[in-house]
């Protein structure tokens, strides 16, 4: 095959053994790789508890990985979330995907539980398990520093102490500055006693039509060069994702004080320009990316992404840039997802009434990640996530989450497509499943009325399918502010020799999305989980002159959700149907009505 090696590495940490799985070529054509392949490998185990050693943690690349296709160097991770109980997946940057592909692997499937902290080291086809007991309790910066002494090349994914102490939103950190940050993927690694994965590959992926791939690449580069959002003087390349901070402020949809308001006084002094002036960052990015949206401060710390900037300022009532830098750096070293950490702090602040000083924020983050220090007791309680904490305090309505996953930094009262996308996202409160901000705020590819649900059900469904295809190929979603599946279908065909159109990729994306719905349904998720916190339907945002921010209209939201269910091929209760599953070529699970047990 071109674009794939046909080899999946299976590592059993419990027995210390490895073997190679080989799937039919049809599986690769139907699921591509990345997110799609990860879901395919997870689905038979999707109902296992996150602490079950048999639950797999899957890292998968796609057919474009390690080729010259732009932004193809990412890696996709999949498992079941210990935070939400839903499907968990995350796209990680850095070199991890490229190194795995060059080592000759389409995926790594990790099962079992080691008796002690363990590292997996992959050098092309050679795989070994290493006793990592000496790294137990180490933060990620120390893990990277010590491993780089003997492995200066390649990629490393590591957990911090948060994964070991039980934080349900612990992350995996890749190559120091990148993270697979949502859903608690790091905690699943911690439950398996997996401390790190180090990969070095020296091979090359073969492509079917190099000239065709070069032509598709040139078109993608030309389109991105014309994109102000990506390569403009105020775009991601210059300022990182924080370039949209001012935009969220001006649109009065910046989550403030645990989403009780939508504008933060003084935000104009906390924007990306302020960080650039103070910290003099250099450009950095994932392997194979020309946008280089990641920024590294002159002192070596990672500059905060937009969500980190917003959640550690407006959401918790902070105006100190240096605290944001310190909080973001601490989260990276401890292995904490910054979105869930910031949102959980905001939830605590509203319930307790405690104003959080800079020292107190760092104290509680340290408690979340290590269980040590003055903030240990409360920190460990908060490490269960805002939904569990708020419920334990008798205030479940103050967790700003969907399916238990904390919301990112876009208030849904200011963008109704975003409101619908949050609710329907299979992994919970997520902006990247459909990213309506693209058309509702950035006006790409075309502008839509952000205060209307008209047409949003179909837009969200199609965007979910497109993004599922992007995460399966693999590419970066941000590039699709400029390019489209048309160009990437050409790249895919050139790499693999498989003729495909943009529509063909959308069908694959639909299959990948429906596969997730099937897994979530098996774990008890229904329409009751496809909803927003009541605050957004009852309280208005921070309205301004000629710009009212009313509550989200509940009846219109429910009508849009019902339309989404119809378009997605679900029942009125948001459940998958056997007919639609079969249409997409998906097997009907035995434990759902009409399966083997109910036949």
Coordinates of C-alpha atoms in Angstrom, one line a residue:
X1 CA 0.0 0.0 0.0
X2 CA 1.0 3.6 -0.5
X3 CA 0.4 6.0 2.4
X4 CA 0.1 3.2 4.9
X5 CA 2.4 0.4 6.1
X6 CA -0.3 -2.0 7.1
X7 CA 1.3 -2.5 10.5
X8 CA -0.1 -1.7 13.9
X9 CA 2.1 -2.1 17.0
X10 CA 0.3 -3.7 19.9
X11 CA 2.1 -3.3 23.3
X12 CA 0.8 -5.2 26.3
X13 CA 2.3 -3.5 29.4
X14 CA 1.0 -6.2 31.7
X15 CA 2.8 -9.1 30.0
X16 CA 5.7 -7.0 28.6
X17 CA 5.0 -8.4 25.1
X18 CA 4.6 -6.8 21.7
X19 CA 3.1 -8.0 18.5
X20 CA 2.1 -6.7 15.1
X21 CA -1.5 -6.4 13.9
X22 CA -2.3 -6.3 10.2
X23 CA -5.7 -5.1 9.1
X24 CA -7.3 -5.5 5.7
X25 CA -6.6 -2.7 3.2
X26 CA -10.4 -2.0 3.1
X27 CA -10.2 -0.8 6.8
X28 CA -7.7 1.8 5.8
X29 CA -9.8 3.0 2.9
X30 CA -12.9 3.1 5.1
X31 CA -11.3 4.9 8.1
X32 CA -8.1 6.5 6.7
X33 CA -6.1 6.6 9.9
X34 CA -5.8 8.9 12.9
X35 CA -9.2 9.5 14.5
X36 CA -11.0 7.1 12.2
X37 CA -8.5 4.2 12.8
X38 CA -8.3 5.0 16.5
X39 CA -12.1 4.7 16.8
X40 CA -12.1 1.4 14.8
X41 CA -9.5 -0.1 17.1
X42 CA -11.3 1.2 20.2
X43 CA -14.9 0.2 19.4
X44 CA -14.9 -3.4 20.6
X45 CA -13.5 -2.2 23.9
X46 CA -15.5 1.0 24.1
X47 CA -17.5 0.0 27.2
X48 CA -14.5 -1.0 29.3
X49 CA -13.8 1.2 32.3
X50 CA -10.9 3.6 32.0
X51 CA -9.2 1.7 34.8
X52 CA -9.6 -1.6 33.1
X53 CA -6.1 -2.7 31.9
X54 CA -7.7 -4.1 28.7
X55 CA -8.9 -0.7 27.6
X56 CA -6.6 0.4 24.8
X57 CA -4.8 3.8 24.5
X58 CA -4.3 4.3 20.8
X59 CA -1.9 6.6 19.0
X60 CA -2.5 6.7 15.2
X61 CA -1.2 8.5 12.2
X62 CA -2.8 9.0 8.8
X63 CA -2.0 8.4 5.2
X64 CA -0.6 11.9 4.7
X65 CA 1.7 11.7 7.8
X66 CA 5.4 12.1 7.1
X67 CA 4.7 13.2 3.5
X68 CA 5.1 16.7 2.1
X69 CA 1.4 17.4 2.5
X70 CA 1.2 20.6 4.6
X71 CA 0.5 20.2 8.4
X72 CA 0.5 16.4 8.2
X73 CA 2.8 15.8 11.2
X74 CA 0.3 15.5 13.9
X75 CA -0.7 12.3 15.8
X76 CA -4.2 11.4 17.0
X77 CA -4.8 9.7 20.4
X78 CA -8.0 7.8 21.3
X79 CA -9.4 5.9 24.3
X80 CA -12.4 6.2 26.7
X81 CA -12.3 9.3 29.0
X82 CA -12.0 8.9 32.7
X83 CA -13.4 12.4 33.1
X84 CA -16.6 12.0 31.0
X85 CA -17.1 8.3 30.3
X86 CA -17.4 9.2 26.6
X87 CA -15.1 8.6 23.7
X88 CA -11.8 10.5 24.3
X89 CA -9.6 11.7 21.6
X90 CA -7.1 14.5 21.0
X91 CA -4.8 15.6 18.2
X92 CA -1.2 16.2 19.3
X93 CA 1.4 18.4 17.6
X94 CA 5.1 18.2 17.6
X95 CA 7.1 15.4 15.8
X96 CA 5.3 12.4 17.3
X97 CA 3.2 11.5 14.2
X98 CA 6.0 12.0 11.8
X99 CA 8.4 9.8 13.8
X100 CA 5.8 7.0 14.2
X101 CA 5.1 7.0 10.5
X102 CA 8.8 7.0 9.6
X103 CA 9.3 4.2 12.0
X104 CA 6.9 2.2 9.9
X105 CA 3.8 2.1 12.1
X106 CA 0.2 3.2 11.3
X107 CA -0.7 3.1 15.0
X108 CA 0.4 2.0 18.4
X109 CA -2.2 0.2 20.6
X110 CA -1.3 0.1 24.2
X111 CA -3.1 -2.3 26.6
X112 CA -2.4 -3.8 30.0
X113 CA -1.0 -2.3 33.2
X114 CA 2.7 -2.4 34.0
X115 CA 3.8 -3.3 37.6
X116 CA 6.0 -0.2 37.8
X117 CA 6.4 3.1 35.8
X118 CA 7.4 2.1 32.3
X119 CA 8.6 3.7 29.1
X120 CA 8.1 2.4 25.6
X121 CA 11.0 3.1 23.2
X122 CA 10.5 2.6 19.5
X123 CA 13.4 2.8 17.0
X124 CA 12.0 1.9 13.6
X125 CA 10.9 -1.7 14.0
X126 CA 12.7 -2.3 17.3
X127 CA 10.5 -1.9 20.4
X128 CA 11.5 -2.2 24.0
X129 CA 10.0 -1.6 27.4
X130 CA 12.1 0.3 29.9
X131 CA 11.8 0.6 33.6
X132 CA 11.0 4.2 34.3
X133 CA 10.7 4.0 38.1
X134 CA 13.4 6.7 38.4
X135 CA 11.0 9.1 36.6
X136 CA 8.0 8.5 38.9
X137 CA 6.7 11.8 40.1
X138 CA 8.9 13.8 37.8
X139 CA 7.3 16.6 35.9
X140 CA 7.4 16.6 32.1
X141 CA 10.3 19.1 31.9
X142 CA 12.5 16.8 33.9
X143 CA 11.4 13.7 31.9
X144 CA 12.3 15.4 28.6
X145 CA 15.6 16.7 30.0
X146 CA 16.7 13.3 31.2
X147 CA 15.5 11.3 28.2
X148 CA 17.1 13.8 25.7
X149 CA 20.5 13.0 27.2
X150 CA 20.4 9.5 25.6
X151 CA 17.7 10.1 23.0
X152 CA 18.5 13.5 21.5
X153 CA 16.6 12.8 18.3
X154 CA 13.0 11.7 17.7
X155 CA 9.9 12.5 19.6
X156 CA 8.8 11.9 23.2
X157 CA 5.3 11.9 24.7
X158 CA 5.3 12.0 28.5
X159 CA 3.0 12.3 31.5
X160 CA 3.5 14.5 34.4
X161 CA 2.6 13.8 38.1
X162 CA -1.0 14.6 37.5
X163 CA -1.4 11.3 35.6
X164 CA -0.1 9.4 38.6
X165 CA -2.0 11.2 41.3
X166 CA -5.4 10.6 39.7
X167 CA -6.3 13.9 38.0
X168 CA -9.2 13.1 35.6
X169 CA -8.1 15.7 33.1
X170 CA -4.4 14.8 33.1
X171 CA -2.8 15.3 29.7
X172 CA 0.1 13.8 27.7
X173 CA 2.8 16.4 26.7
X174 CA 4.7 16.0 23.5
X175 CA 8.1 17.3 22.7
X176 CA 8.0 19.9 25.6
X177 CA 5.6 22.4 24.0
X178 CA 2.6 20.4 22.7
X179 CA -0.1 18.5 24.4
X180 CA -2.9 16.0 23.9
X181 CA -4.8 18.0 26.4
X182 CA -8.4 17.1 26.7
X183 CA -10.5 14.3 28.1
X184 CA -7.9 12.9 30.5
X185 CA -5.8 10.9 28.1
X186 CA -2.8 11.3 30.4
X187 CA -4.8 9.7 33.3
X188 CA -5.4 6.6 31.1
X189 CA -1.6 6.4 30.5
X190 CA -1.1 6.8 34.3
X191 CA -3.5 4.0 35.0
X192 CA -1.4 1.8 32.8
X193 CA 1.8 2.9 34.5
X194 CA 3.0 4.3 31.2
X195 CA 5.4 7.2 31.9
X196 CA 6.5 8.0 28.4
X197 CA 6.6 6.9 24.7
X198 CA 9.8 7.7 22.8
X199 CA 9.9 7.2 19.0
X200 CA 12.5 7.6 16.4
X201 CA 12.0 6.7 12.7
X202 CA 14.5 6.8 9.9
X203 CA 12.3 5.4 7.0
X204 CA 10.3 7.3 4.5
X205 CA 6.6 6.9 3.4
X206 CA 6.2 6.0 -0.2
X207 CA 3.7 7.9 -2.3
X208 CA 1.9 6.8 -5.5
X209 CA 2.1 10.1 -7.4
X210 CA 4.8 12.5 -6.2
X211 CA 4.1 15.0 -8.9
X212 CA 0.4 15.1 -8.1
X213 CA 1.2 15.5 -4.4
X214 CA 3.5 18.4 -5.2
X215 CA 0.7 20.1 -7.2
X216 CA -1.8 19.7 -4.4
X217 CA 0.7 21.0 -1.9
X218 CA 1.4 24.1 -4.0
X219 CA -2.3 24.9 -4.1
X220 CA -2.7 24.5 -0.4
X221 CA 0.3 26.8 0.2
X222 CA -1.0 29.4 -2.2
X223 CA -4.4 29.4 -0.4
X224 CA -2.9 29.7 3.0
X225 CA -0.6 32.5 1.9
X226 CA -3.7 34.5 1.0
X227 CA -5.3 33.9 4.4
X228 CA -5.2 36.9 6.9
X229 CA -6.2 34.6 9.7
X230 CA -3.3 32.3 9.1
X231 CA -0.4 34.3 7.6
X232 CA -1.6 37.9 7.9
X233 CA 0.3 40.4 10.0
X234 CA -2.2 39.9 12.8
X235 CA -2.8 36.2 12.2
X236 CA -1.8 32.9 13.8
X237 CA 1.7 32.9 12.3
X238 CA 2.6 36.2 14.0
X239 CA 0.6 36.0 17.2
X240 CA -0.5 32.4 17.7
X241 CA -4.1 31.4 18.4
X242 CA -4.1 34.3 20.9
X243 CA -4.6 36.6 17.9
X244 CA -8.4 36.1 18.3
X245 CA -8.4 37.3 22.0
X246 CA -9.4 40.8 21.0
X247 CA -12.0 39.5 18.6
X248 CA -13.8 37.6 21.3
X249 CA -13.6 40.6 23.6
X250 CA -15.1 43.0 20.9
X251 CA -17.9 40.5 20.1
X252 CA -18.8 40.3 23.8
X253 CA -18.4 36.6 24.0
X254 CA -15.4 36.2 26.2
X255 CA -16.3 33.8 29.1
X256 CA -15.9 35.9 32.3
X257 CA -16.4 34.9 35.9
X258 CA -17.3 31.3 35.2
X259 CA -19.4 32.3 32.2
X260 CA -21.7 34.6 34.2
X261 CA -20.6 37.5 32.0
X262 CA -19.2 37.8 28.5
X263 CA -16.9 40.8 28.7
X264 CA -13.9 41.4 30.9
X265 CA -12.8 44.9 31.8
X266 CA -9.1 45.4 30.9
X267 CA -9.0 42.7 28.3
X268 CA -7.4 45.1 25.9
X269 CA -4.3 44.9 28.0
X270 CA -4.2 41.1 28.1
X271 CA -4.1 40.4 24.4
X272 CA -1.6 38.7 22.1
X273 CA 0.2 42.0 21.4
X274 CA 0.8 42.5 25.1
X275 CA 2.4 39.0 25.4
X276 CA 4.5 39.6 22.3
X277 CA 5.8 42.9 23.6
X278 CA 6.6 41.5 27.1
X279 CA 8.0 38.0 26.3
X280 CA 9.5 38.4 22.8
X281 CA 8.5 35.0 21.6
X282 CA 9.9 33.1 18.7
X283 CA 7.9 31.1 16.2
X284 CA 7.6 27.3 16.6
X285 CA 5.3 24.7 15.2
X286 CA 4.5 21.1 14.4
X287 CA 6.6 19.0 12.0
X288 CA 5.5 19.7 8.5
X289 CA 3.7 23.0 9.2
X290 CA 4.6 26.3 7.5
X291 CA 2.2 28.4 9.7
X292 CA 4.1 27.9 12.9
X293 CA 1.3 29.1 15.2
X294 CA 3.1 27.9 18.4
X295 CA 5.1 30.5 20.2
X296 CA 8.0 30.1 22.6
X297 CA 9.0 32.9 25.0
X298 CA 12.6 34.1 25.1
X299 CA 13.0 32.3 28.5
X300 CA 12.0 29.0 26.9
X301 CA 8.4 28.8 28.3
X302 CA 5.5 27.9 26.0
X303 CA 3.4 30.9 25.3
X304 CA -0.3 30.4 26.2
X305 CA -2.8 29.4 23.5
X306 CA -6.0 31.4 23.3
X307 CA -8.0 29.2 25.6
X308 CA -5.3 29.4 28.3
X309 CA -5.0 33.2 27.9
X310 CA -8.8 33.6 28.3
X311 CA -9.5 31.0 31.1
X312 CA -6.6 32.2 33.3
X313 CA -7.7 35.8 33.0
X314 CA -11.4 36.6 32.4
X315 CA -12.8 33.3 33.6
X316 CA -11.1 33.6 37.0
X317 CA -10.9 37.4 37.4
X318 CA -7.1 37.8 36.8
X319 CA -5.4 40.7 35.1
X320 CA -1.7 39.6 35.5
X321 CA 0.0 38.3 32.4
X322 CA 2.8 36.7 34.3
X323 CA 0.3 34.6 36.3
X324 CA -1.1 33.3 33.0
X325 CA 2.5 32.4 31.9
X326 CA 3.2 30.7 35.2
X327 CA -0.1 28.9 35.3
X328 CA 0.3 27.6 31.7
X329 CA 3.9 26.5 32.3
X330 CA 2.9 24.8 35.6
X331 CA 0.1 22.9 33.8
X332 CA 2.5 21.8 31.1
X333 CA 5.0 20.5 33.6
X334 CA 2.4 18.8 35.8
X335 CA 0.4 17.5 32.8
X336 CA -2.8 19.3 33.4
X337 CA -5.3 20.3 30.7
X338 CA -5.4 24.1 30.9
X339 CA -9.1 24.4 29.8
X340 CA -10.4 22.0 32.4
X341 CA -8.0 23.4 35.0
X342 CA -9.0 27.0 34.5
X343 CA -12.7 26.2 34.2
X344 CA -12.7 24.1 37.4
X345 CA -10.9 26.9 39.3
X346 CA -13.6 29.3 38.0
X347 CA -16.4 26.9 39.2
X348 CA -14.7 26.7 42.6
X349 CA -14.4 30.5 42.8
X350 CA -18.1 31.1 42.1
X351 CA -19.2 28.4 44.6
X352 CA -16.9 29.3 47.4
X353 CA -16.8 33.1 46.9
X354 CA -13.0 33.1 47.3
X355 CA -11.1 35.6 45.1
X356 CA -8.1 33.8 43.7
X357 CA -4.8 35.6 44.1
X358 CA -1.9 34.6 41.9
X359 CA -0.3 32.5 44.6
X360 CA -3.5 30.8 45.4
X361 CA -4.0 29.8 41.7
X362 CA -0.6 28.2 41.6
X363 CA -1.1 26.6 44.9
X364 CA -4.4 24.9 43.8
X365 CA -2.9 23.9 40.4
X366 CA 0.0 22.2 42.3
X367 CA -2.5 20.5 44.5
X368 CA -4.4 19.2 41.4
X369 CA -1.3 17.9 39.8
X370 CA 0.7 16.5 42.7
X371 CA -1.5 16.2 45.8
X372 CA 1.3 18.0 47.7
X373 CA 1.5 21.3 49.4
X374 CA -1.0 23.8 51.0
X375 CA -3.5 23.3 48.2
X376 CA -3.4 19.5 48.2
X377 CA -6.7 18.6 49.8
X378 CA -8.8 21.0 47.8
X379 CA -6.6 20.5 44.7
X380 CA -7.3 16.8 44.6
X381 CA -11.0 17.4 45.0
X382 CA -10.9 19.8 42.0
X383 CA -8.8 17.3 40.0
X384 CA -12.0 15.3 39.6
X385 CA -13.3 18.1 37.3
X386 CA -15.8 20.8 37.7
X387 CA -18.9 18.6 37.2
X388 CA -18.0 16.3 40.1
X389 CA -16.9 19.1 42.3
X390 CA -20.0 21.2 41.7
X391 CA -22.2 18.2 42.3
X392 CA -20.4 17.5 45.6
X393 CA -21.2 21.0 46.7
X394 CA -24.9 20.8 45.8
X395 CA -24.4 23.2 42.9
X396 CA -24.2 21.1 39.8
X397 CA -25.6 23.9 37.6
X398 CA -22.4 25.9 38.1
X399 CA -20.2 23.4 36.2
X400 CA -19.8 25.0 32.8
X401 CA -19.4 21.7 30.9
X402 CA -21.1 19.4 28.4
X403 CA -21.0 15.7 29.1
X404 CA -18.6 16.5 31.9
X405 CA -16.0 18.2 29.7
X406 CA -15.4 21.8 30.5
X407 CA -16.2 24.4 27.9
X408 CA -13.5 26.3 26.1
X409 CA -13.2 30.1 25.7
X410 CA -16.2 30.9 23.4
X411 CA -19.4 31.9 25.2
X412 CA -22.3 30.2 23.3
X413 CA -24.6 33.2 23.8
X414 CA -22.6 35.1 21.2
X415 CA -22.5 32.3 18.6
X416 CA -25.5 30.0 18.2
X417 CA -23.7 27.6 16.0
X418 CA -21.2 27.2 18.7
X419 CA -24.0 26.5 21.2
X420 CA -25.3 23.7 19.0
X421 CA -21.8 22.3 18.3
X422 CA -20.9 22.2 22.1
X423 CA -24.1 20.2 22.7
X424 CA -23.7 17.7 19.9
X425 CA -19.9 17.1 20.3
X426 CA -19.3 13.4 21.0
X427 CA -16.4 14.1 23.4
X428 CA -18.3 16.8 25.3
X429 CA -17.7 20.6 25.5
X430 CA -15.5 21.0 22.5
X431 CA -15.0 23.8 20.0
X432 CA -13.0 21.7 17.5
X433 CA -15.6 19.2 16.4
X434 CA -17.3 21.7 14.1
X435 CA -15.7 25.1 15.0
X436 CA -18.6 27.4 13.9
X437 CA -16.4 30.3 15.0
X438 CA -14.9 30.0 11.6
X439 CA -18.0 31.3 9.8
X440 CA -19.8 33.0 12.7
X441 CA -16.9 35.2 13.8
X442 CA -14.0 34.9 11.3
X443 CA -16.5 34.9 8.4
X444 CA -14.7 31.9 6.6
X445 CA -15.6 30.4 4.2
X446 CA -18.8 32.6 4.3
X447 CA -20.3 34.7 7.0
X448 CA -23.4 33.5 8.9
X449 CA -25.7 35.2 11.4
X450 CA -24.2 34.4 14.8
X451 CA -27.4 35.1 16.6
X452 CA -29.5 32.7 14.5
X453 CA -29.9 28.9 14.4
X454 CA -31.1 29.0 10.8
X455 CA -29.1 26.5 8.8
X456 CA -26.8 25.7 11.7
X457 CA -27.9 22.1 12.1
X458 CA -26.7 21.1 8.7
X459 CA -23.6 23.4 8.9
X460 CA -22.6 21.7 12.2
X461 CA -23.2 18.2 10.9
X462 CA -21.1 18.8 7.7
X463 CA -18.3 20.5 9.6
X464 CA -18.2 17.6 12.1
X465 CA -17.8 15.2 9.2
X466 CA -15.2 17.4 7.5
X467 CA -13.2 17.7 10.7
X468 CA -13.4 14.0 11.4
X469 CA -11.9 13.4 7.9
X470 CA -9.2 16.0 8.6
X471 CA -8.3 14.3 11.9
X472 CA -8.1 11.0 10.1
X473 CA -5.9 12.0 7.2
X474 CA -4.1 13.8 9.4
X475 CA -4.0 17.5 8.9
X476 CA -4.4 20.7 11.0
X477 CA -8.0 22.1 11.2
X478 CA -6.7 25.6 11.2
X479 CA -5.5 25.3 7.7
X480 CA -9.1 24.9 6.6
X481 CA -9.6 28.6 7.2
X482 CA -8.0 28.8 3.7
X483 CA -7.8 25.3 2.0
X484 CA -10.6 22.8 1.7
X485 CA -11.2 19.0 1.4
X486 CA -11.0 19.5 -2.4
X487 CA -7.2 20.2 -2.2
X488 CA -6.7 17.5 0.5
X489 CA -8.6 14.9 -1.5
X490 CA -6.1 15.5 -4.3
X491 CA -3.2 15.1 -1.8
X492 CA -4.8 11.9 -0.4
X493 CA -5.3 10.4 -3.9
X494 CA -1.7 11.3 -4.9
X495 CA -0.2 9.7 -1.8
X496 CA -2.3 6.5 -1.7
X497 CA -3.3 6.0 -5.4
X498 CA -6.9 5.7 -4.2
X499 CA -9.2 8.0 -6.3
X500 CA -11.2 10.2 -3.9
X501 CA -13.2 13.4 -4.0
X502 CA -14.0 15.8 -1.2
X503 CA -17.4 14.1 -1.0
X504 CA -15.8 10.7 -0.5
X505 CA -13.8 12.1 2.4
X506 CA -17.0 13.6 3.9
X507 CA -18.6 10.2 3.8
X508 CA -15.7 8.7 5.6
X509 CA -15.9 11.5 8.2
X510 CA -19.6 10.8 8.6
X511 CA -18.7 7.1 9.3
X512 CA -16.2 8.1 11.9
X513 CA -18.6 10.4 13.6
X514 CA -21.4 7.8 13.7
X515 CA -19.0 5.3 15.0
X516 CA -18.4 7.6 18.0
X517 CA -22.2 8.0 18.5
X518 CA -22.5 4.2 18.6
X519 CA -19.8 3.9 21.3
X520 CA -21.3 6.7 23.4
X521 CA -24.8 5.2 23.1
X522 CA -23.4 1.9 24.4
X523 CA -22.1 3.8 27.4
X524 CA -25.5 5.3 28.2
X525 CA -25.4 8.7 26.5
X526 CA -28.7 10.2 25.2
X527 CA -30.2 13.5 24.2
X528 CA -30.1 14.5 27.9
X529 CA -26.4 14.8 27.5
X530 CA -26.6 16.8 24.3
X531 CA -27.4 20.0 26.1
X532 CA -25.8 23.2 27.6
X533 CA -25.7 24.3 31.2
X534 CA -29.0 26.1 32.2
X535 CA -27.1 29.4 32.7
X536 CA -26.9 30.0 29.0
X537 CA -30.7 29.8 28.5
X538 CA -31.6 31.9 31.6
X539 CA -29.0 34.6 31.9
X540 CA -28.0 37.3 29.4
X541 CA -24.4 38.1 28.6
X542 CA -22.7 41.4 28.9
X543 CA -24.7 43.5 26.5
X544 CA -23.4 46.7 25.1
X545 CA -24.6 49.7 23.1
X546 CA -26.3 48.4 20.0
X547 CA -25.1 44.9 20.8
X548 CA -27.5 42.9 23.0
X549 CA -26.3 39.5 24.2
X550 CA -29.5 37.8 25.2
X551 CA -29.8 34.2 26.6
X552 CA -29.8 31.5 24.1
X553 CA -33.4 30.9 23.0
X554 CA -34.2 27.5 24.5
X555 CA -37.0 26.5 22.1
X556 CA -34.9 27.5 19.0
X557 CA -32.0 25.5 20.4
X558 CA -34.1 22.4 20.8
X559 CA -35.5 22.8 17.3
X560 CA -32.0 23.1 15.9
X561 CA -30.9 20.0 17.9
X562 CA -33.9 18.1 16.6
X563 CA -33.0 19.1 13.0
X564 CA -29.4 18.0 13.7
X565 CA -30.6 14.6 14.8
X566 CA -32.7 14.2 11.6
X567 CA -29.8 15.2 9.4
X568 CA -27.3 13.0 11.3
X569 CA -29.6 10.0 11.0
X570 CA -30.4 9.7 14.7
X571 CA -33.7 9.1 16.5
X572 CA -35.5 12.0 18.2
X573 CA -33.7 10.9 21.4
X574 CA -30.3 11.3 19.7
X575 CA -29.7 7.6 19.4
X576 CA -28.2 5.9 16.3
X577 CA -30.3 3.7 14.1
X578 CA -29.4 0.3 12.7
X579 CA -30.4 1.4 9.2
X580 CA -28.0 4.4 9.2
X581 CA -25.2 2.3 10.7
X582 CA -25.6 -0.3 8.0
X583 CA -25.7 2.5 5.3
X584 CA -22.4 3.7 6.5
X585 CA -20.9 0.2 6.7
X586 CA -20.8 0.1 10.4
X587 CA -21.5 -3.1 12.4
X588 CA -24.5 -2.9 14.8
X589 CA -23.2 -3.6 18.3
X590 CA -24.5 -6.8 20.0
X591 CA -25.4 -4.9 23.2
X592 CA -27.8 -2.4 21.5
X593 CA -31.4 -3.2 20.8
X594 CA -31.7 -5.4 17.8
X595 CA -28.2 -6.8 18.3
X596 CA -27.4 -10.4 19.1
X597 CA -28.7 -10.2 22.6
X598 CA -32.0 -8.6 21.6
X599 CA -32.6 -10.5 18.3

